[in-house]
Short mmCIF file of C-alpha atoms in Angstrom, two decimals:
data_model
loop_
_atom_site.label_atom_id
_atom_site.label_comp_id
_atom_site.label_asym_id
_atom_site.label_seq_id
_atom_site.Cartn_x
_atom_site.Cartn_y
_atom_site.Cartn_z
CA UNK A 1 100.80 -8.29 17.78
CA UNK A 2 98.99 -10.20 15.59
CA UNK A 3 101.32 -8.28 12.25
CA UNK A 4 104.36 -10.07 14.48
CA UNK A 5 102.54 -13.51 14.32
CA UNK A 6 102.18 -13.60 10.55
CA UNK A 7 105.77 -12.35 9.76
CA UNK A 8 107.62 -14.82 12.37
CA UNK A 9 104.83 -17.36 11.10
CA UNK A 10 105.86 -16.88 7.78
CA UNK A 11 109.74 -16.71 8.59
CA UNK A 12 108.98 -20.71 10.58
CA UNK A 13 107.73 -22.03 8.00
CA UNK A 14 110.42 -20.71 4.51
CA UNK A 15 113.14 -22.08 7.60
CA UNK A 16 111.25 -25.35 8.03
CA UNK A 17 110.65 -25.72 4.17
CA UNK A 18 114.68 -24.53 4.03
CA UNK A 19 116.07 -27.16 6.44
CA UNK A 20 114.03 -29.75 4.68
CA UNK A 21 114.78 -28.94 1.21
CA UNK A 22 118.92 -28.43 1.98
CA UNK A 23 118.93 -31.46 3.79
CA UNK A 24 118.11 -33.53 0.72
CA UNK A 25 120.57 -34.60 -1.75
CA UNK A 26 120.59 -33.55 -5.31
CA UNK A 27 122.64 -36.53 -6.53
CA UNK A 28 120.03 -38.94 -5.09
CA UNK A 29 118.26 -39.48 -8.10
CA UNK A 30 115.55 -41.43 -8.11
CA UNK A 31 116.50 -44.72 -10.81
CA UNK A 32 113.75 -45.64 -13.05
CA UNK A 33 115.69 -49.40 -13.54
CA UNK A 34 115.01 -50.28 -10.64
CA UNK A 35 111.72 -52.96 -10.71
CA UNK A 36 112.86 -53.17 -14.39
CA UNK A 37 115.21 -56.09 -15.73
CA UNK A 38 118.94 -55.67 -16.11
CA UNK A 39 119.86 -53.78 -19.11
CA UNK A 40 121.52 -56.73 -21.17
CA UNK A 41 125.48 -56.27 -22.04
CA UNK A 42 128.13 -58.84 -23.54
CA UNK A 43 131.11 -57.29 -22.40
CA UNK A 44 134.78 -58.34 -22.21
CA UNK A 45 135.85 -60.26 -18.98
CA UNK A 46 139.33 -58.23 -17.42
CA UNK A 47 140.83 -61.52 -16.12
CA UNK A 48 140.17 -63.35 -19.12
CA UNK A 49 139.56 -60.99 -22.05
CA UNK A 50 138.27 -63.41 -25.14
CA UNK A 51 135.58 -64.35 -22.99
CA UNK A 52 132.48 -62.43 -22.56
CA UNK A 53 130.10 -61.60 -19.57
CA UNK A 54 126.10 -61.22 -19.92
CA UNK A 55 123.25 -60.43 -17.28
CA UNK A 56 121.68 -63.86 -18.60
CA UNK A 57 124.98 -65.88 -17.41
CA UNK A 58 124.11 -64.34 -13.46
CA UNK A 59 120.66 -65.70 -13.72
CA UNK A 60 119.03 -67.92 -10.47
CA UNK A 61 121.85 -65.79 -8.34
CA UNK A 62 121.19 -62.33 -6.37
CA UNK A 63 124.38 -60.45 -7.31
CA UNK A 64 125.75 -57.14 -7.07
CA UNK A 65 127.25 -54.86 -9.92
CA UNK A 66 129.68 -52.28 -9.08
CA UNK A 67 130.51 -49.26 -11.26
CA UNK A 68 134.07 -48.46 -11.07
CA UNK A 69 137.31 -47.24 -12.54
CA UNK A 70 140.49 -46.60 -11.58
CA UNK A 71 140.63 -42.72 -12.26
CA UNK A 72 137.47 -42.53 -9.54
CA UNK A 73 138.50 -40.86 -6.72
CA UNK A 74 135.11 -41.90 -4.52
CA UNK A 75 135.96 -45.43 -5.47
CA UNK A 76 138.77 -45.52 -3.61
CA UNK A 77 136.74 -44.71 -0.78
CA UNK A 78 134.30 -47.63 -0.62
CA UNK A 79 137.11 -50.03 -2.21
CA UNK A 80 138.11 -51.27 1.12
CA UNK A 81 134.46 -51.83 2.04
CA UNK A 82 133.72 -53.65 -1.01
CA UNK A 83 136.81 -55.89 -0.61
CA UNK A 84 135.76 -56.62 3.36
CA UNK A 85 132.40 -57.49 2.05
CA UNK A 86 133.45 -59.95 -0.42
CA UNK A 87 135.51 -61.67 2.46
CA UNK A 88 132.80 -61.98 4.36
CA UNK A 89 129.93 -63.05 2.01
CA UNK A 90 129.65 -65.56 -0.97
CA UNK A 91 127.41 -63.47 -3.21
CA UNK A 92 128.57 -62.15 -6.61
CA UNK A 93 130.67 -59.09 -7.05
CA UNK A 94 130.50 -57.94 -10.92
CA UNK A 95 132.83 -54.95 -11.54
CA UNK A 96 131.53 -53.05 -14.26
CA UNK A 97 134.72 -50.80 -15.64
CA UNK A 98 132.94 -47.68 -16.87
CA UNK A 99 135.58 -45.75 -19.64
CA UNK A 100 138.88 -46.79 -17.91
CA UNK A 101 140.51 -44.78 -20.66
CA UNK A 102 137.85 -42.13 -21.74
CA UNK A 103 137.07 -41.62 -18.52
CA UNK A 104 140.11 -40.40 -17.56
CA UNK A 105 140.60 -37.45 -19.59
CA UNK A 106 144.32 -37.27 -19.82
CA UNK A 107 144.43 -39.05 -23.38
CA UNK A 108 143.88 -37.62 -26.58
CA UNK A 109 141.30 -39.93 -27.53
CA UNK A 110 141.00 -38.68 -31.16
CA UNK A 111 144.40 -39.89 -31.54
CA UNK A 112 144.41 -43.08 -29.86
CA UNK A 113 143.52 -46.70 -31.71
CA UNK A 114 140.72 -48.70 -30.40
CA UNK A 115 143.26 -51.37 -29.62
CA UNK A 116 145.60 -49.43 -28.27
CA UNK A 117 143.12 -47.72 -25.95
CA UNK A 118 141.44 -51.16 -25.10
CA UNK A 119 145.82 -52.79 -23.84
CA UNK A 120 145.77 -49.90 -22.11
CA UNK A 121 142.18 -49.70 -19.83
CA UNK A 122 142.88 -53.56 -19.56
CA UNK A 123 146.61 -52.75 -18.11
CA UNK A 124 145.65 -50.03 -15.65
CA UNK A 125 142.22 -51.96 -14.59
CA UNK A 126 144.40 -54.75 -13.94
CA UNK A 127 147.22 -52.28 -11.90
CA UNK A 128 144.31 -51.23 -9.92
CA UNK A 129 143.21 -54.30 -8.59
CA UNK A 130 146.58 -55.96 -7.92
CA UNK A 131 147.54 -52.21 -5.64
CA UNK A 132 144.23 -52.01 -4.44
CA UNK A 133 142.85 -55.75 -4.20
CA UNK A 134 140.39 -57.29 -6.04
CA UNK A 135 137.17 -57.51 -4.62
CA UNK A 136 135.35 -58.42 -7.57
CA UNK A 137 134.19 -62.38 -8.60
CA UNK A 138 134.90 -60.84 -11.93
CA UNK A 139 135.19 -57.18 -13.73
CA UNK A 140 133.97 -56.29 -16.98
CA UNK A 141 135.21 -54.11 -19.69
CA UNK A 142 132.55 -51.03 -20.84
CA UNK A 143 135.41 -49.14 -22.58
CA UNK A 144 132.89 -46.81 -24.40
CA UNK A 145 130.68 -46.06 -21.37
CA UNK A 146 127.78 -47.49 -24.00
CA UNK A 147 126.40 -50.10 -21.05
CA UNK A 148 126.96 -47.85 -18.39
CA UNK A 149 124.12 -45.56 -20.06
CA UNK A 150 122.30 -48.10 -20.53
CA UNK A 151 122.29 -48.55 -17.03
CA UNK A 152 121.53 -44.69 -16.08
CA UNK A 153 125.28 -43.90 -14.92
CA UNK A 154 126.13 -40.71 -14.30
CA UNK A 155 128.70 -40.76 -11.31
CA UNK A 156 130.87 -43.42 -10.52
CA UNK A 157 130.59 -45.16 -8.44
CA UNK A 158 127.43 -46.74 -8.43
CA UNK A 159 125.96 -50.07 -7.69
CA UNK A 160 123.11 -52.17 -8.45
CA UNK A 161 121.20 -55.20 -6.64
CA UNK A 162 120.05 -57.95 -8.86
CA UNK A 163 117.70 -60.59 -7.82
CA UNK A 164 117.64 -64.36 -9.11
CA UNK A 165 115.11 -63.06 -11.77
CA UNK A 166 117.85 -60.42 -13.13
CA UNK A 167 115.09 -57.44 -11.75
CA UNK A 168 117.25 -54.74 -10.44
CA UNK A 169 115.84 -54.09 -6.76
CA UNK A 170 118.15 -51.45 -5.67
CA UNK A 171 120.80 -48.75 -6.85
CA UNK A 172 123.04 -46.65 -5.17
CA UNK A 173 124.81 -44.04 -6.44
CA UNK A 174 127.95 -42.74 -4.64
CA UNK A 175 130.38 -44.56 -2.78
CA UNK A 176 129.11 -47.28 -0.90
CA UNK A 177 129.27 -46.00 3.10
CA UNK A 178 129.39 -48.90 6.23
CA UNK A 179 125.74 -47.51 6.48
CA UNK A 180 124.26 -48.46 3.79
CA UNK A 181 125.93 -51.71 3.21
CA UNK A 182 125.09 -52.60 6.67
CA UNK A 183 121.40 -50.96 6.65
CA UNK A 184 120.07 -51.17 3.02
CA UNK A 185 122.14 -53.58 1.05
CA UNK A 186 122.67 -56.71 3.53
CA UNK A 187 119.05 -56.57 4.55
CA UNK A 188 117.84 -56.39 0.86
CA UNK A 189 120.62 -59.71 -0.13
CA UNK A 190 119.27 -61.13 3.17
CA UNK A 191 116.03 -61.12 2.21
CA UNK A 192 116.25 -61.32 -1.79
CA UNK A 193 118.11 -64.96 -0.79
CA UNK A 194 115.54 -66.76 0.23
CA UNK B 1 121.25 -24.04 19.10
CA UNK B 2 124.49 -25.49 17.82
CA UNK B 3 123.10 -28.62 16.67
CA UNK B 4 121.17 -26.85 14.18
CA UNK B 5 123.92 -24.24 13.41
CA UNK B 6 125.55 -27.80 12.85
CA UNK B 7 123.19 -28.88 10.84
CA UNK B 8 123.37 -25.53 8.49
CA UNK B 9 126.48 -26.22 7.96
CA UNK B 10 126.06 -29.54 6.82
CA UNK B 11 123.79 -28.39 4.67
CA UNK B 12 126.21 -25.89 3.30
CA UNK B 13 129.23 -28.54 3.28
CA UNK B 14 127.33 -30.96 1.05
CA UNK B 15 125.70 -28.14 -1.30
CA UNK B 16 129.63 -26.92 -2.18
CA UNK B 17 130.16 -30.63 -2.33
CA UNK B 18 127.95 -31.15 -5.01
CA UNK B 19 129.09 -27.53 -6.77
CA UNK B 20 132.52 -28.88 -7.00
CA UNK B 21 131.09 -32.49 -7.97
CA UNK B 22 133.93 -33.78 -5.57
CA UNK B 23 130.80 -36.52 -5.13
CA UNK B 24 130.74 -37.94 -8.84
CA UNK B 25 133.62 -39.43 -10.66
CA UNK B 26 132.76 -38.19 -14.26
CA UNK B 27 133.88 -34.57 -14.28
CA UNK B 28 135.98 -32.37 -16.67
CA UNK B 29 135.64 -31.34 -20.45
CA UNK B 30 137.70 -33.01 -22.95
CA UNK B 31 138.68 -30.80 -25.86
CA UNK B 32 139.61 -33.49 -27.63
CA UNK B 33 136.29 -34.92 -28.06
CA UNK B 34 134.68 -31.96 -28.81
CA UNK B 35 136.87 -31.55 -32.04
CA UNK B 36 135.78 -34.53 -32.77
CA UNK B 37 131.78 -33.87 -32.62
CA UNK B 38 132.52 -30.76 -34.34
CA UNK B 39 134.13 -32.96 -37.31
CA UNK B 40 130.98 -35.43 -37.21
CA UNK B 41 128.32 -32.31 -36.56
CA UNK B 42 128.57 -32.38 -40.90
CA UNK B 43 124.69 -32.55 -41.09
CA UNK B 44 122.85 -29.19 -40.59
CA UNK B 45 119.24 -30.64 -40.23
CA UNK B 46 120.24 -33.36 -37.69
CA UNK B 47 122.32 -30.81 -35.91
CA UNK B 48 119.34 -28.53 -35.57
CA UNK B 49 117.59 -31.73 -34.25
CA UNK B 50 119.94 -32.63 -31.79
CA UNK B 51 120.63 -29.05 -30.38
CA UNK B 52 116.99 -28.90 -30.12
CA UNK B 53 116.93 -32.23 -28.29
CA UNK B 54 119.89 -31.75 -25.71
CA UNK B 55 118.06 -28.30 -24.91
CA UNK B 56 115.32 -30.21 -23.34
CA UNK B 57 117.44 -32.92 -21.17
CA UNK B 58 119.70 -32.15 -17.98
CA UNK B 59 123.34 -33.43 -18.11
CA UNK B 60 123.12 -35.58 -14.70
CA UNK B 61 126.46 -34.69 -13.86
CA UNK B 62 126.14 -30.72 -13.94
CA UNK B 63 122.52 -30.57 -12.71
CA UNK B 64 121.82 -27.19 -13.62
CA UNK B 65 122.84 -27.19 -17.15
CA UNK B 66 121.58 -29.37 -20.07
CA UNK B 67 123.29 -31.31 -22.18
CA UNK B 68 123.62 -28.68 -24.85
CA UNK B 69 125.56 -26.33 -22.46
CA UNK B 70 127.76 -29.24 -20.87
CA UNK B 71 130.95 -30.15 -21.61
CA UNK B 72 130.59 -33.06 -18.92
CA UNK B 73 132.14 -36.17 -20.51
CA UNK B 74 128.72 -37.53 -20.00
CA UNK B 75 126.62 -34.99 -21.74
CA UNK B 76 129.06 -35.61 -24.76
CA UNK B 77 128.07 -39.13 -24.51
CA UNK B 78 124.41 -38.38 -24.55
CA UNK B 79 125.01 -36.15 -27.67
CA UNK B 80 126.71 -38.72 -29.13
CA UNK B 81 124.02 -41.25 -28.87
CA UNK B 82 121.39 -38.87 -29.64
CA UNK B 83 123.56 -38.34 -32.97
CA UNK B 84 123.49 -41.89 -33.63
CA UNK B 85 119.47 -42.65 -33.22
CA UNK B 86 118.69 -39.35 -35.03
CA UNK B 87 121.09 -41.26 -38.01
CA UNK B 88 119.28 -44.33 -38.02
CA UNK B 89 116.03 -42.40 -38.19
CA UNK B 90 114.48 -42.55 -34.39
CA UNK B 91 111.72 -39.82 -33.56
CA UNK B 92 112.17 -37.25 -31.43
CA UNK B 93 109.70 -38.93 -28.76
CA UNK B 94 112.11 -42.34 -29.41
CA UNK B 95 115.04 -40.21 -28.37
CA UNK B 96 113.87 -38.92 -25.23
CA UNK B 97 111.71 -42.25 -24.31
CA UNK B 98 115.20 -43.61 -24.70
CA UNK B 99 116.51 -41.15 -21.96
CA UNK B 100 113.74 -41.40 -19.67
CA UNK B 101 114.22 -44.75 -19.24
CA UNK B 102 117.64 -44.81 -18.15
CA UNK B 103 117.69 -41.95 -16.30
CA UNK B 104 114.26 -40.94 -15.25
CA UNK B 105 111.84 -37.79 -15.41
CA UNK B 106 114.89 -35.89 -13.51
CA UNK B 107 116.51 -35.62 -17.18
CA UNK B 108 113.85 -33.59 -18.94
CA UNK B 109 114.37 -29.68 -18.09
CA UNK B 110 110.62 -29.19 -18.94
CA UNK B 111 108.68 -31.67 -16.24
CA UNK B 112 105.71 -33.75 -17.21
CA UNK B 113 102.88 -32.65 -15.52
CA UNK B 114 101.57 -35.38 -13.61
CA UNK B 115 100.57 -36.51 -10.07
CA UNK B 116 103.99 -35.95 -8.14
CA UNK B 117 104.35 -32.94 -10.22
CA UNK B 118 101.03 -30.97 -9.49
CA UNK B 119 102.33 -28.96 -6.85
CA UNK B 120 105.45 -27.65 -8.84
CA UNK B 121 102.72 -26.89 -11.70
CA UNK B 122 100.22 -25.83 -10.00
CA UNK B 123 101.61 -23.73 -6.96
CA UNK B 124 102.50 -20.82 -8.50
CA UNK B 125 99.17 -20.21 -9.61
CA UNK B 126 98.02 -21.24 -6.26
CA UNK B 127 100.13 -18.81 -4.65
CA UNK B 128 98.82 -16.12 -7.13
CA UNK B 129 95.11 -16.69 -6.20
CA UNK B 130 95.82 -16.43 -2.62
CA UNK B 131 97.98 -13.24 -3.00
CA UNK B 132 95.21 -11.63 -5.06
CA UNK B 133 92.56 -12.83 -2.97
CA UNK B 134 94.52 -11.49 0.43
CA UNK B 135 95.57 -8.14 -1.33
CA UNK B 136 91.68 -7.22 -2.30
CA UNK B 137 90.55 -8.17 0.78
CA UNK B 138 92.90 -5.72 2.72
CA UNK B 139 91.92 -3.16 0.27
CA UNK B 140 88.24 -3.46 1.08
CA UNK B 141 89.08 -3.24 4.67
CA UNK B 142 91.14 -0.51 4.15
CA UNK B 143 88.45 1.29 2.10
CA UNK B 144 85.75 0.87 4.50
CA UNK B 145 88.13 2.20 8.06
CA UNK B 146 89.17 5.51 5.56
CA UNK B 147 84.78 5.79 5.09
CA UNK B 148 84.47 5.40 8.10
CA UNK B 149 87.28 8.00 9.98
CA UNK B 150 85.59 10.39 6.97
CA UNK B 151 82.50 10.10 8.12
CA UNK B 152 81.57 13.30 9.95
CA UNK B 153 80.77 13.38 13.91
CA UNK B 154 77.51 12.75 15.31
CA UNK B 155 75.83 15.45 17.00
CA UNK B 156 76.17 14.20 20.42
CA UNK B 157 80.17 13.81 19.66
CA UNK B 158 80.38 17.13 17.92
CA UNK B 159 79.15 18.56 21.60
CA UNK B 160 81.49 15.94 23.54
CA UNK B 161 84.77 16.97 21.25
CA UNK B 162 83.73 21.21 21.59
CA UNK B 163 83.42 20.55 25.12
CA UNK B 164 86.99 18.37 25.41
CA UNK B 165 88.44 21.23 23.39
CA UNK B 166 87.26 24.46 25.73
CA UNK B 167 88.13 22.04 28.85
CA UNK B 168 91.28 22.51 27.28
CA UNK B 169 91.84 26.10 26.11
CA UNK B 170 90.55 27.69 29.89
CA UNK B 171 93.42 26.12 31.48
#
């Protein structure tokens, strides 16, 4: 009797330790940016490509960066979210292009000329937005994916929360869900806007 | 019941999920740009560096491999910046400062030991001490009931055992 109570003890607890550790997500890694400053960029603007784009030009406004490009599957997913939301509210909605090219891996990149490759990632960014709509106050260029490690990217999408001090108070990784716009992200803008 | 056999499943659904990295946009090797690190992989002491480097940090994209091993578009770009700071002379403690920072103690294949990392450090040993500590005290216990059943019978259940056993034999 008491040999039973051990074993099925035992067996509880590996199942309760099981359904626990399963149930967590392995892509939900924990970002060490966030409490830390924006990584600073200067990067080409899509819309109007001789100008440039920095963290510094957002300060005094909470805004949001989004991670995209147009070979990510999962951001077609959260696309129509993102364009609702920017509908609905008047904060900022940076698109950070993350190796619109590179990214894609259907180009031989070894053979392909920097200026060549940046017409092209500008062309099919630009394709994107007018199929898919353009949610985005404005979209920036990281054809190298440089920035985007600055910024700890490793699965696009991803997006970021930045407060009027350029602090990074939140990132998500993965497309953005109803959920957690509506349970983590508005009450965070909500309450970084005061 | 079926709520949790629901829940298993879920559980199953996201971990093949995450296998096929259906989840994460970067995916997929690119021979292409591994000709091209080959080409630039001219240096034999940096390379020896830089193998020894990605070794030590997990491609975020692949979790289970390191950068080394990956052929995740992003684990070439972590090589590739790794090449560059080991060519403008950045220490090996520079290099992986550099990675922490971006992408957190979930990139180093060898965890710090620290606070939120005791138990991972210290439980196996833990779970050593108990086992030894339960296994000798089940031998002593085991020791002392075969003295014991060894033991030869008292007088008075020598006569009580003879007498059982006659009882037995007249019938």
């Amino acid at each position: 009797m008491n040999r039973y109570f051990w074993i099925l003890g035992g067996f509880a607890a590996l199942v309760a330790l099981l359904a626990v550790g399963l149930n967590l997500n392995p892509r939900d890694v924990p970002s060490p940016l966030v409490g830390k400053p924006a990584p600073a960029f200067a990067l080409n603007v899509l819309a109007k490509p001789e100008t440039t784009l920095a963290p510094k030009d957002m300060q005094g406004k909470v805004w949001l960066l989004n991670v995209w490009a147009s070979w990510c599957v999962s951001c077609r997913q959260e696309h129509p979210i993102l364009v609702e939301f920017s509908k609905k509210t008047d904060v900022p909605l940076i698109g950070l292009n993350y190796k619109e090219v590179r990214g894609d891996g259907g180009f031989d990149m070894g053979k392909m000329p920097a200026d060549e490759e940046k017409r092209l990632a500008f062309q099919r960014a630009n394709k994107w937005l007018a199929d898919h709509g353009d949610p985005y106050t404005l979209t920036v260029m990281d054809l190298d994916g440089r920035v985007g490690i600055d910024y700890g990217v490793y699965g696009v999408p991803e997006t970021y929360v930045i407060d009027k001090a350029g602090i990074i108070r939140m990132k998500h990784t993965g497309p953005i869900t109803p959920d957690v716009l509506g349970k983590k992200i508005m009450p965070l803008l909500a309450e970084l806007g005061k | 019941m079926s709520a949790v056999l629901r829940r298993w499943a879920q559980c199953c659904a996201v971990v093949c999920l995450a296998i096929f990295g259906q989840f994460s946009g970067v995916t997929g090797a690119d021979a292409a740009s591994i000709a091209t690190e080959a080409a630039l992989a001219a240096d034999p002491v940096a390379e020896k560096r830089l193998l020894a480097l990605s070794e030590e940090l997990r491609c975020l994209v692949c979790q289970n491999q390191n950068i080394a091993d990956s052929n995740a578009e992003l684990a070439q770009d972590l090589r590739r910046e790794i090449r560059g700071m080991i060519a403008t002379g950045k220490s090996d403690k520079e290099i992986i400062d550099f990675m922490v920072a971006r992408y957190g103690d979930f990139v180093l294949y060898r965890p710090p030991v620290q606070g939120n990392t005791l138990l991972l450090w210290g439980g196996p040993l833990v779970l050593m001490v108990l086992g030894l500590f339960l296994l000798v005290r089940y031998l002593r216990q085991r020791t002392r009931r075969v003295v014991e059943t060894e033991r030869p019978l008292s007088a008075d259940d020598a006569r009580r055992a003879e007498a059982l056993l006659n009882e037995s034999d007249s019938k």
